[in-house]
Amino acid sequence: MPNRISRRSLLGAAGASAALAPTIASSQGANSQGAAMADNDKIGFAIVGLGKLSLGQLIPGLKVAKGAKLAAVVSGHPEKARRVAAENGLPADAVYGYDDYDRIAKDPRIDVVYIVLPNSMHAEHTIKAFKAGKHVLCEKPMATTTADAEAMIAAAKAAKRHLMIAYRCHYEPQNLDVMRRLRAKSMGKVRQINTTMGRQADLSDPSDVWRLDGKMSGGGALGDMGVYGVSAARYLLNEEPIAVQAWAQTDRADPRFKETEDLINWQFRFPSGVIANGSTSFAYAPTMAFEVICEQGRLDADPAAFYGGNRLTVIKGGQAQPPIPAPPSDQFAREMDWMADVVRGKAPMVSPGEEGLQDMRLMQAILESAAKDGATVKTDWGYKRAVDPAAVVDVPGKA
Ligand code: NAD
């Protein structure tokens, strides 16, 4: 894994948040940069929910992480859990069920609980983990209601533990590269951002059944895919929308869309004058792309947020430069290593619960506007991100 916590970036973090200074000042000693740590020094993660993401990305990611390791699995399917544990060299007593995982409080092997369940279950299991005295990394979208998101933040504070939302793009090299280019204003001011995040949902896939369920998903395509566009507009600009308008187009005869909206388009207005257009759908061809249009050029990230193979095209003075592939890296390992370093006090928190809550509030505003056929909803409630990822998270191969 490349160096990610340079002296420059730590100083950047200090500038971004004075409150972090004590943590940063003590950031000498071991962290997840450089060579892999000895197993005993790695931070132990319990994965809660053994679905597609856990099995396909997270457990493999922990195998290549430098400072994080798999310590336990939590599942409602004991047989599957025992098999996954055995395949990954975990002892039998590192397998927990949803009902008895309060016992993790007494398990010193577990430092972080990673919640990878359907969205409606995030709050309950996050709060349980805090009550057990553990730190929590929770998948996106943070929850299905802003009230749940607020309760998760309150539980973290009460437990004096870290709550990080698994926004992998905050740690992904190409996204960081674009953020840095924009902070440097190499193509003049940003004027417009366009984000398109969606795919075809499939009712024959159990993983999509809950994503199309209003209560379990909290918003269908918007919470699942659209959240990447909501979040991207904010981290690309490092500012917050002051107003939103949105429109939805849903075919209620399509059996997929009994409870959730399909196509949603929105427009964010930012204080700098930038307009960000966002689109999400569970009934269009797969896309996870964004385009940033500046005064003198365009940055076209397509794909922008795939697990691998992301690609950036820079168009300046009408001339497209050859696409720049993102450096190969395991986004999930980077994200979990970052959480491990936060727990060690060696890195600042970049994607805290407050970031997840801000996206939740904005998605709620999008749905509110769409229900009123594009009525303007004010979103200038004064939120400001504590730490700019571009200032603290290193891009592989760049200073
Ligand atoms: P999945 O459906 O494949 O897995 C969900 C797991 O939860 C399964 O193991 C299932 O058995 C378990 N579960 C427990 N109770 C359940 C219930 N009542 N109904 C359905 N499943 C139940 O889903 P997934 O794709 O792994 O997604 C899990 C979480 O991860 C979601 O919050 C999703 O948004 C998030 N996710 C994030 C990314 C990313 O790139 N960061 C990618 C995919 C998924």
CSV table of C-alpha atoms and ligand atoms in Angstrom, one decimal:
chain,number,residue,atom,x,y,z
A,1,MET,CA,0.0,0.0,0.0
A,2,PRO,CA,1.4,3.4,-0.9
A,3,ASN,CA,2.2,6.1,1.6
A,4,ARG,CA,-1.1,7.7,2.6
A,5,ILE,CA,-0.3,9.8,5.7
A,6,SER,CA,2.5,12.1,4.7
A,7,ARG,CA,3.8,14.9,6.9
A,8,ARG,CA,2.2,17.3,4.4
A,9,SER,CA,-1.2,15.6,4.7
A,10,LEU,CA,-1.1,15.6,8.4
A,11,LEU,CA,-0.3,19.3,8.5
A,12,GLY,CA,-3.2,19.7,6.1
A,13,ALA,CA,-5.5,17.9,8.5
A,14,ALA,CA,-4.3,20.2,11.3
A,15,GLY,CA,-5.2,23.2,9.2
A,16,ALA,CA,-8.6,21.7,8.5
A,17,SER,CA,-9.5,21.0,12.1
A,18,ALA,CA,-7.7,22.5,15.1
A,19,ALA,CA,-9.6,20.0,17.2
A,20,LEU,CA,-7.6,17.2,15.7
A,21,ALA,CA,-4.3,18.7,16.6
A,22,PRO,CA,-3.5,16.6,19.6
A,23,THR,CA,-4.1,13.4,17.6
A,24,ILE,CA,-2.0,14.6,14.8
A,25,ALA,CA,0.8,15.9,17.0
A,26,SER,CA,1.1,12.3,18.4
A,27,SER,CA,1.1,10.8,15.0
A,28,GLN,CA,4.6,9.5,15.1
A,29,GLY,CA,5.1,5.7,15.3
A,30,ALA,CA,3.2,2.8,13.6
A,31,ASN,CA,0.4,3.3,11.2
A,32,SER,CA,-0.9,1.5,8.1
A,33,GLN,CA,1.4,3.2,5.7
A,34,GLY,CA,4.4,1.4,4.4
A,35,ALA,CA,4.9,-2.3,5.0
A,36,ALA,CA,2.2,-4.6,6.4
A,37,MET,CA,2.2,-4.7,10.2
A,38,ALA,CA,2.7,-7.8,12.3
A,39,ASP,CA,-0.6,-9.6,12.7
A,40,ASN,CA,-0.7,-8.8,16.5
A,41,ASP,CA,-0.4,-5.1,15.8
A,42,LYS,CA,-3.3,-5.1,13.3
A,43,ILE,CA,-6.7,-3.7,14.3
A,44,GLY,CA,-9.3,-6.4,14.5
A,45,PHE,CA,-12.5,-6.1,12.5
A,46,ALA,CA,-15.8,-8.0,13.0
A,47,ILE,CA,-17.8,-8.1,9.8
A,48,VAL,CA,-21.6,-8.0,10.5
A,49,GLY,CA,-23.6,-9.5,7.6
A,50,LEU,CA,-22.0,-11.9,5.1
A,51,GLY,CA,-23.7,-10.8,1.9
A,52,LYS,CA,-22.2,-9.8,-1.5
A,53,LEU,CA,-20.1,-6.9,-0.4
A,54,SER,CA,-18.6,-8.7,2.7
A,55,LEU,CA,-17.7,-11.9,0.8
A,56,GLY,CA,-16.8,-10.3,-2.5
A,57,GLN,CA,-14.9,-7.2,-1.4
A,58,LEU,CA,-14.4,-6.7,2.4
A,59,ILE,CA,-13.0,-10.0,3.5
A,60,PRO,CA,-10.6,-10.1,0.5
A,61,GLY,CA,-9.7,-6.5,1.3
A,62,LEU,CA,-8.8,-7.4,4.8
A,63,LYS,CA,-6.4,-10.0,3.4
A,64,VAL,CA,-4.4,-7.3,1.7
A,65,ALA,CA,-4.8,-4.5,4.3
A,66,LYS,CA,-1.6,-3.4,6.1
A,67,GLY,CA,-3.0,-2.5,9.5
A,68,ALA,CA,-6.4,-4.2,9.7
A,69,LYS,CA,-7.4,-7.8,9.9
A,70,LEU,CA,-10.5,-10.0,10.1
A,71,ALA,CA,-11.2,-10.9,13.7
A,72,ALA,CA,-14.8,-12.2,13.7
A,73,VAL,CA,-17.9,-12.6,11.7
A,74,VAL,CA,-21.5,-11.9,12.7
A,75,SER,CA,-24.3,-13.5,10.7
A,76,GLY,CA,-27.8,-14.9,11.0
A,77,HIS,CA,-26.8,-18.0,9.1
A,78,PRO,CA,-24.6,-20.1,11.5
A,79,GLU,CA,-23.5,-22.6,8.9
A,80,LYS,CA,-22.4,-20.0,6.4
A,81,ALA,CA,-20.7,-18.0,9.2
A,82,ARG,CA,-18.8,-21.1,10.4
A,83,ARG,CA,-17.7,-21.9,6.8
A,84,VAL,CA,-16.5,-18.3,6.1
A,85,ALA,CA,-14.7,-18.3,9.5
A,86,ALA,CA,-12.9,-21.6,8.7
A,87,GLU,CA,-12.0,-20.4,5.2
A,88,ASN,CA,-10.4,-17.4,6.7
A,89,GLY,CA,-8.5,-19.0,9.5
A,90,LEU,CA,-10.8,-17.7,12.3
A,91,PRO,CA,-11.4,-19.9,15.4
A,92,ALA,CA,-14.9,-21.2,16.1
A,93,ASP,CA,-15.4,-18.7,19.0
A,94,ALA,CA,-15.0,-15.8,16.6
A,95,VAL,CA,-18.4,-16.6,15.0
A,96,TYR,CA,-21.4,-14.6,16.4
A,97,GLY,CA,-25.1,-14.5,15.7
A,98,TYR,CA,-27.1,-11.2,15.5
A,99,ASP,CA,-28.9,-12.0,18.8
A,100,ASP,CA,-25.8,-12.8,20.9
A,101,TYR,CA,-23.2,-10.4,19.6
A,102,ASP,CA,-23.5,-8.3,22.8
A,103,ARG,CA,-20.8,-10.9,23.8
A,104,ILE,CA,-18.3,-9.1,21.6
A,105,ALA,CA,-18.0,-6.6,24.5
A,106,LYS,CA,-15.8,-9.2,26.2
A,107,ASP,CA,-13.8,-10.1,23.0
A,108,PRO,CA,-10.6,-8.1,23.0
A,109,ARG,CA,-9.8,-9.4,19.5
A,110,ILE,CA,-12.5,-7.0,18.1
A,111,ASP,CA,-11.7,-3.3,17.9
A,112,VAL,CA,-14.0,-2.3,15.0
A,113,VAL,CA,-17.5,-3.6,14.1
A,114,TYR,CA,-18.2,-3.2,10.3
A,115,ILE,CA,-21.9,-3.0,9.6
A,116,VAL,CA,-22.7,-4.5,6.2
A,117,LEU,CA,-26.4,-5.2,6.5
A,118,PRO,CA,-29.5,-3.9,4.6
A,119,ASN,CA,-29.8,-0.2,5.2
A,120,SER,CA,-32.7,-0.3,7.7
A,121,MET,CA,-30.6,-2.5,10.0
A,122,HIS,CA,-27.6,-0.1,10.2
A,123,ALA,CA,-28.8,2.0,13.1
A,124,GLU,CA,-29.8,-0.9,15.4
A,125,HIS,CA,-26.5,-2.8,14.9
A,126,THR,CA,-24.3,0.3,15.1
A,127,ILE,CA,-25.9,1.3,18.4
A,128,LYS,CA,-25.5,-2.3,19.7
A,129,ALA,CA,-21.8,-2.3,18.8
A,130,PHE,CA,-21.2,1.1,20.6
A,131,LYS,CA,-22.9,-0.4,23.7
A,132,ALA,CA,-20.4,-3.2,23.5
A,133,GLY,CA,-17.6,-0.5,23.6
A,134,LYS,CA,-16.4,-1.0,20.0
A,135,HIS,CA,-15.7,1.4,17.2
A,136,VAL,CA,-18.0,1.3,14.1
A,137,LEU,CA,-17.5,1.4,10.4
A,138,CYS,CA,-20.9,1.5,8.8
A,139,GLU,CA,-21.8,1.0,5.1
A,140,LYS,CA,-23.6,3.7,3.1
A,141,PRO,CA,-26.3,4.9,3.1
A,142,MET,CA,-25.7,5.5,6.8
A,143,ALA,CA,-29.4,4.8,7.7
A,144,THR,CA,-32.9,5.0,6.3
A,145,THR,CA,-34.0,8.1,8.3
A,146,THR,CA,-32.2,11.2,9.6
A,147,ALA,CA,-33.5,10.3,13.1
A,148,ASP,CA,-31.7,7.0,13.0
A,149,ALA,CA,-28.5,8.7,11.7
A,150,GLU,CA,-28.7,11.2,14.6
A,151,ALA,CA,-29.2,8.4,17.1
A,152,MET,CA,-26.1,6.6,15.7
A,153,ILE,CA,-24.0,9.8,16.2
A,154,ALA,CA,-25.3,10.2,19.7
A,155,ALA,CA,-24.5,6.6,20.5
A,156,ALA,CA,-20.9,7.1,19.3
A,157,LYS,CA,-20.5,10.2,21.5
A,158,ALA,CA,-22.0,8.4,24.5
A,159,ALA,CA,-19.6,5.5,24.0
A,160,LYS,CA,-16.6,7.8,23.2
A,161,ARG,CA,-15.9,5.7,20.2
A,162,HIS,CA,-15.4,6.5,16.5
A,163,LEU,CA,-18.2,6.2,13.9
A,164,MET,CA,-16.9,6.2,10.3
A,165,ILE,CA,-19.2,5.9,7.3
A,166,ALA,CA,-17.8,3.6,4.6
A,167,TYR,CA,-17.4,6.2,1.8
A,168,ARG,CA,-14.8,4.4,-0.1
A,169,CYS,CA,-14.5,7.2,-2.7
A,170,HIS,CA,-13.0,9.5,0.0
A,171,TYR,CA,-10.0,7.2,-0.1
A,172,GLU,CA,-10.0,6.2,-3.8
A,173,PRO,CA,-7.0,7.5,-5.8
A,174,GLN,CA,-8.8,8.9,-8.8
A,175,ASN,CA,-11.4,10.7,-6.8
A,176,LEU,CA,-8.6,12.2,-4.6
A,177,ASP,CA,-6.7,13.2,-7.8
A,178,VAL,CA,-9.7,15.1,-9.1
A,179,MET,CA,-10.3,16.8,-5.7
A,180,ARG,CA,-6.7,17.9,-5.7
A,181,ARG,CA,-6.9,19.3,-9.3
A,182,LEU,CA,-10.0,21.2,-8.4
A,183,ARG,CA,-8.4,22.6,-5.2
A,184,ALA,CA,-5.5,23.8,-7.3
A,185,LYS,CA,-7.9,25.5,-9.8
A,186,SER,CA,-5.8,24.3,-12.7
A,187,MET,CA,-8.7,24.8,-15.1
A,188,GLY,CA,-10.2,27.9,-13.6
A,189,LYS,CA,-13.3,27.9,-11.5
A,190,VAL,CA,-15.8,25.0,-11.5
A,191,ARG,CA,-19.1,26.0,-13.1
A,192,GLN,CA,-21.0,22.8,-13.3
A,193,ILE,CA,-20.9,19.2,-12.1
A,194,ASN,CA,-23.0,16.3,-13.6
A,195,THR,CA,-23.2,13.0,-11.8
A,196,THR,CA,-25.0,9.8,-13.1
A,197,MET,CA,-25.2,6.9,-10.7
A,198,GLY,CA,-27.4,3.9,-11.5
A,199,ARG,CA,-28.0,0.5,-12.9
A,200,GLN,CA,-30.7,-2.0,-13.7
A,201,ALA,CA,-32.2,-3.6,-10.5
A,202,ASP,CA,-33.2,-7.2,-10.7
A,203,LEU,CA,-36.0,-8.7,-8.6
A,204,SER,CA,-34.6,-12.2,-9.0
A,205,ASP,CA,-31.5,-11.1,-6.9
A,206,PRO,CA,-32.3,-11.2,-3.2
A,207,SER,CA,-29.8,-8.4,-2.7
A,208,ASP,CA,-32.0,-6.2,-4.9
A,209,VAL,CA,-35.2,-7.3,-3.3
A,210,TRP,CA,-34.5,-5.3,-0.1
A,211,ARG,CA,-33.0,-2.5,-2.2
A,212,LEU,CA,-36.4,-2.0,-3.9
A,213,ASP,CA,-38.3,-2.3,-0.5
A,214,GLY,CA,-39.2,1.2,0.7
A,215,LYS,CA,-38.6,0.5,4.4
A,216,MET,CA,-35.4,-1.6,4.1
A,217,SER,CA,-33.6,0.6,1.6
A,218,GLY,CA,-34.9,3.9,2.7
A,219,GLY,CA,-35.1,5.3,-0.9
A,220,GLY,CA,-34.4,2.7,-3.6
A,221,ALA,CA,-31.9,3.8,-6.2
A,222,LEU,CA,-31.3,7.2,-4.5
A,223,GLY,CA,-29.9,5.7,-1.2
A,224,ASP,CA,-28.1,2.9,-3.0
A,225,MET,CA,-26.5,4.6,-6.0
A,226,GLY,CA,-27.6,8.3,-6.0
A,227,VAL,CA,-25.8,8.8,-2.7
A,228,TYR,CA,-22.5,8.5,-4.6
A,229,GLY,CA,-23.5,11.6,-6.7
A,230,VAL,CA,-24.8,13.5,-3.7
A,231,SER,CA,-21.6,12.9,-1.8
A,232,ALA,CA,-19.3,13.5,-4.9
A,233,ALA,CA,-20.7,16.9,-5.7
A,234,ARG,CA,-19.9,17.9,-2.1
A,235,TYR,CA,-16.4,16.5,-1.9
A,236,LEU,CA,-15.4,17.6,-5.4
A,237,LEU,CA,-16.3,21.2,-4.4
A,238,ASN,CA,-15.6,21.1,-0.7
A,239,GLU,CA,-18.7,23.1,-0.1
A,240,GLU,CA,-22.4,22.4,0.7
A,241,PRO,CA,-25.6,22.9,-1.3
A,242,ILE,CA,-27.8,25.7,-0.2
A,243,ALA,CA,-30.9,24.6,-2.2
A,244,VAL,CA,-32.2,21.6,-4.1
A,245,GLN,CA,-34.8,21.0,-6.7
A,246,ALA,CA,-35.7,17.4,-7.9
A,247,TRP,CA,-38.0,15.5,-10.2
A,248,ALA,CA,-38.8,11.8,-10.3
A,249,GLN,CA,-40.1,9.6,-13.1
A,250,THR,CA,-41.3,6.2,-12.0
A,251,ASP,CA,-43.3,3.6,-13.9
A,252,ARG,CA,-45.6,2.1,-11.2
A,253,ALA,CA,-46.5,-0.7,-13.6
A,254,ASP,CA,-42.9,-2.0,-13.4
A,255,PRO,CA,-43.0,-4.6,-10.6
A,256,ARG,CA,-39.7,-3.3,-9.3
A,257,PHE,CA,-41.1,0.1,-8.4
A,258,LYS,CA,-44.1,-0.6,-6.1
A,259,GLU,CA,-42.5,1.2,-3.2
A,260,THR,CA,-39.6,3.3,-4.3
A,261,GLU,CA,-38.9,5.9,-7.0
A,262,ASP,CA,-36.9,4.9,-10.1
A,263,LEU,CA,-35.4,7.8,-12.0
A,264,ILE,CA,-34.6,10.9,-9.9
A,265,ASN,CA,-32.9,14.0,-11.2
A,266,TRP,CA,-31.9,16.8,-9.0
A,267,GLN,CA,-30.1,20.1,-9.1
A,268,PHE,CA,-28.0,21.4,-6.2
A,269,ARG,CA,-27.1,25.1,-5.9
A,270,PHE,CA,-23.9,25.9,-4.2
A,271,PRO,CA,-22.8,29.2,-2.5
A,272,SER,CA,-20.0,29.6,-5.1
A,273,GLY,CA,-22.6,29.6,-7.9
A,274,VAL,CA,-21.8,26.1,-9.1
A,275,ILE,CA,-24.8,24.0,-10.1
A,276,ALA,CA,-24.6,20.2,-9.7
A,277,ASN,CA,-27.0,18.1,-11.7
A,278,GLY,CA,-27.4,14.6,-10.3
A,279,SER,CA,-29.3,11.6,-11.7
A,280,THR,CA,-29.9,8.1,-10.3
A,281,SER,CA,-32.0,5.2,-11.6
A,282,PHE,CA,-32.6,1.5,-11.0
A,283,ALA,CA,-33.8,1.1,-14.6
A,284,TYR,CA,-31.0,2.4,-16.8
A,285,ALA,CA,-27.7,1.0,-18.0
A,286,PRO,CA,-25.0,0.8,-15.4
A,287,THR,CA,-23.1,4.0,-14.9
A,288,MET,CA,-21.1,5.6,-12.0
A,289,ALA,CA,-19.7,8.7,-13.6
A,290,PHE,CA,-19.2,12.4,-13.0
A,291,GLU,CA,-18.1,15.3,-15.1
A,292,VAL,CA,-16.7,18.6,-13.7
A,293,ILE,CA,-17.0,21.5,-16.1
A,294,CYS,CA,-14.6,24.3,-15.3
A,295,GLU,CA,-13.9,27.7,-17.0
A,296,GLN,CA,-11.1,26.3,-19.2
A,297,GLY,CA,-11.6,22.6,-19.3
A,298,ARG,CA,-13.5,19.5,-18.2
A,299,LEU,CA,-12.7,16.5,-16.0
A,300,ASP,CA,-14.6,13.4,-17.1
A,301,ALA,CA,-14.4,10.5,-14.6
A,302,ASP,CA,-16.1,7.5,-16.3
A,303,PRO,CA,-16.2,5.2,-14.5
A,304,ALA,CA,-15.7,7.3,-11.4
A,305,ALA,CA,-16.6,4.9,-8.6
A,306,PHE,CA,-16.3,1.3,-9.8
A,307,TYR,CA,-14.4,-1.1,-7.6
A,308,GLY,CA,-11.6,-1.0,-10.1
A,309,GLY,CA,-10.8,0.3,-13.6
A,310,ASN,CA,-11.8,3.9,-12.9
A,311,ARG,CA,-10.6,6.3,-15.6
A,312,LEU,CA,-10.2,10.1,-15.9
A,313,THR,CA,-10.1,12.1,-19.1
A,314,VAL,CA,-8.9,15.7,-18.9
A,315,ILE,CA,-10.1,17.9,-21.7
A,316,LYS,CA,-8.4,21.3,-21.8
A,317,GLY,CA,-8.8,23.9,-24.6
A,318,GLY,CA,-11.0,21.4,-26.4
A,319,GLN,CA,-8.3,18.8,-26.6
A,320,ALA,CA,-8.9,15.5,-24.7
A,321,GLN,CA,-5.7,14.1,-23.2
A,322,PRO,CA,-5.3,10.3,-23.2
A,323,PRO,CA,-7.4,8.8,-20.4
A,324,ILE,CA,-5.6,8.3,-17.1
A,325,PRO,CA,-6.4,5.0,-15.4
A,326,ALA,CA,-6.6,5.1,-11.7
A,327,PRO,CA,-3.5,3.5,-10.0
A,328,PRO,CA,-4.3,-0.1,-9.1
A,329,SER,CA,-5.4,-0.2,-5.4
A,330,ASP,CA,-7.9,-2.0,-3.2
A,331,GLN,CA,-10.3,0.7,-2.2
A,332,PHE,CA,-11.8,-1.4,0.6
A,333,ALA,CA,-8.4,-2.2,2.1
A,334,ARG,CA,-7.5,1.5,1.9
A,335,GLU,CA,-10.7,2.5,3.6
A,336,MET,CA,-10.3,-0.2,6.4
A,337,ASP,CA,-6.7,0.7,6.9
A,338,TRP,CA,-7.7,4.4,7.3
A,339,MET,CA,-10.3,3.4,10.0
A,340,ALA,CA,-7.6,1.3,11.7
A,341,ASP,CA,-5.3,4.4,11.8
A,342,VAL,CA,-8.1,6.5,13.1
A,343,VAL,CA,-8.6,4.0,16.0
A,344,ARG,CA,-4.8,4.1,16.6
A,345,GLY,CA,-4.9,7.9,16.7
A,346,LYS,CA,-2.6,8.1,13.7
A,347,ALA,CA,-5.0,9.6,11.2
A,348,PRO,CA,-7.8,12.1,11.2
A,349,MET,CA,-11.5,11.0,10.8
A,350,VAL,CA,-12.4,11.9,7.2
A,351,SER,CA,-15.9,10.4,6.8
A,352,PRO,CA,-17.5,10.6,10.2
A,353,GLY,CA,-21.2,10.0,11.0
A,354,GLU,CA,-21.9,13.7,10.4
A,355,GLU,CA,-20.9,13.2,6.7
A,356,GLY,CA,-23.4,10.4,6.4
A,357,LEU,CA,-26.1,12.5,8.1
A,358,GLN,CA,-25.5,15.4,5.7
A,359,ASP,CA,-26.1,13.1,2.7
A,360,MET,CA,-29.2,11.7,4.5
A,361,ARG,CA,-30.6,15.2,5.0
A,362,LEU,CA,-29.8,16.1,1.4
A,363,MET,CA,-31.5,12.9,0.0
A,364,GLN,CA,-34.5,13.7,2.2
A,365,ALA,CA,-34.6,17.2,0.6
A,366,ILE,CA,-34.3,15.6,-2.9
A,367,LEU,CA,-37.3,13.3,-2.2
A,368,GLU,CA,-39.3,16.2,-0.6
A,369,SER,CA,-38.7,18.4,-3.7
A,370,ALA,CA,-39.5,15.5,-6.1
A,371,ALA,CA,-42.8,14.9,-4.3
A,372,LYS,CA,-43.6,18.6,-5.0
A,373,ASP,CA,-42.6,18.4,-8.6
A,374,GLY,CA,-39.4,20.3,-8.3
A,375,ALA,CA,-40.3,22.9,-5.6
A,376,THR,CA,-37.1,24.5,-4.2
A,377,VAL,CA,-36.1,23.1,-0.8
A,378,LYS,CA,-33.6,25.1,1.2
A,379,THR,CA,-30.6,23.1,2.5
A,380,ASP,CA,-28.5,25.9,3.9
A,381,TRP,CA,-28.5,24.6,7.5
A,382,GLY,CA,-24.9,25.5,8.1
A,383,TYR,CA,-23.1,22.1,7.9
A,384,LYS,CA,-19.4,22.2,7.1
A,385,ARG,CA,-17.2,19.2,6.6
A,386,ALA,CA,-14.5,18.9,9.3
A,387,VAL,CA,-11.7,17.5,7.1
A,388,ASP,CA,-11.2,17.8,3.4
A,389,PRO,CA,-10.1,14.4,2.1
A,390,ALA,CA,-7.9,16.1,-0.5
A,391,ALA,CA,-5.9,17.7,2.3
A,392,VAL,CA,-5.1,14.5,4.2
A,393,VAL,CA,-5.5,11.3,2.2
A,394,ASP,CA,-2.5,10.6,-0.1
A,395,VAL,CA,-2.8,9.7,-3.8
A,396,PRO,CA,-0.5,6.8,-4.6
A,397,GLY,CA,2.6,7.9,-6.5
A,398,LYS,CA,2.0,11.6,-5.8
A,399,ALA,CA,3.5,13.8,-3.1
B,1,NAD,P1,-26.6,-8.3,0.5
B,1,NAD,O1,-28.1,-8.4,0.3
B,1,NAD,O2,-25.7,-9.1,-0.5
B,1,NAD,O3,-26.1,-8.7,1.9
B,1,NAD,C1,-26.9,-8.4,3.1
B,1,NAD,C2,-26.6,-9.4,4.2
B,1,NAD,O4,-27.5,-9.0,5.3
B,1,NAD,C3,-26.8,-10.8,3.8
B,1,NAD,O5,-25.8,-11.6,4.4
B,1,NAD,C4,-28.2,-11.1,4.5
B,1,NAD,O6,-28.3,-12.5,4.9
B,1,NAD,C5,-28.1,-10.2,5.7
B,1,NAD,N1,-29.5,-10.0,6.3
B,1,NAD,C6,-29.8,-10.0,7.6
B,1,NAD,N2,-31.1,-9.7,7.7
B,1,NAD,C7,-31.6,-9.5,6.5
B,1,NAD,C8,-32.9,-9.2,6.1
B,1,NAD,N3,-33.9,-9.0,7.0
B,1,NAD,N4,-33.1,-9.1,4.8
B,1,NAD,C9,-32.1,-9.2,3.9
B,1,NAD,N5,-30.8,-9.5,4.3
B,1,NAD,C10,-30.6,-9.7,5.6
B,1,NAD,O7,-26.2,-6.8,0.4
B,1,NAD,P2,-24.9,-6.1,0.1
B,1,NAD,O8,-24.8,-5.8,-1.3
B,1,NAD,O9,-23.7,-6.8,0.7
B,1,NAD,O10,-25.1,-4.7,0.9
B,1,NAD,C11,-25.0,-4.6,2.3
B,1,NAD,C12,-24.7,-3.1,2.6
B,1,NAD,O11,-23.5,-2.7,2.0
B,1,NAD,C13,-25.8,-2.1,2.2
B,1,NAD,O12,-25.9,-1.1,3.1
B,1,NAD,C14,-25.2,-1.6,0.9
B,1,NAD,O13,-25.7,-0.3,0.6
B,1,NAD,C15,-23.8,-1.5,1.2
B,1,NAD,N6,-22.9,-1.7,0.0
B,1,NAD,C16,-21.9,-0.8,-0.2
B,1,NAD,C17,-21.1,-0.9,-1.3
B,1,NAD,C18,-19.9,0.0,-1.5
B,1,NAD,O14,-19.3,0.1,-2.5
B,1,NAD,N7,-19.5,0.7,-0.4
B,1,NAD,C19,-21.3,-1.8,-2.3
B,1,NAD,C20,-22.4,-2.7,-2.1
B,1,NAD,C21,-23.2,-2.6,-0.9
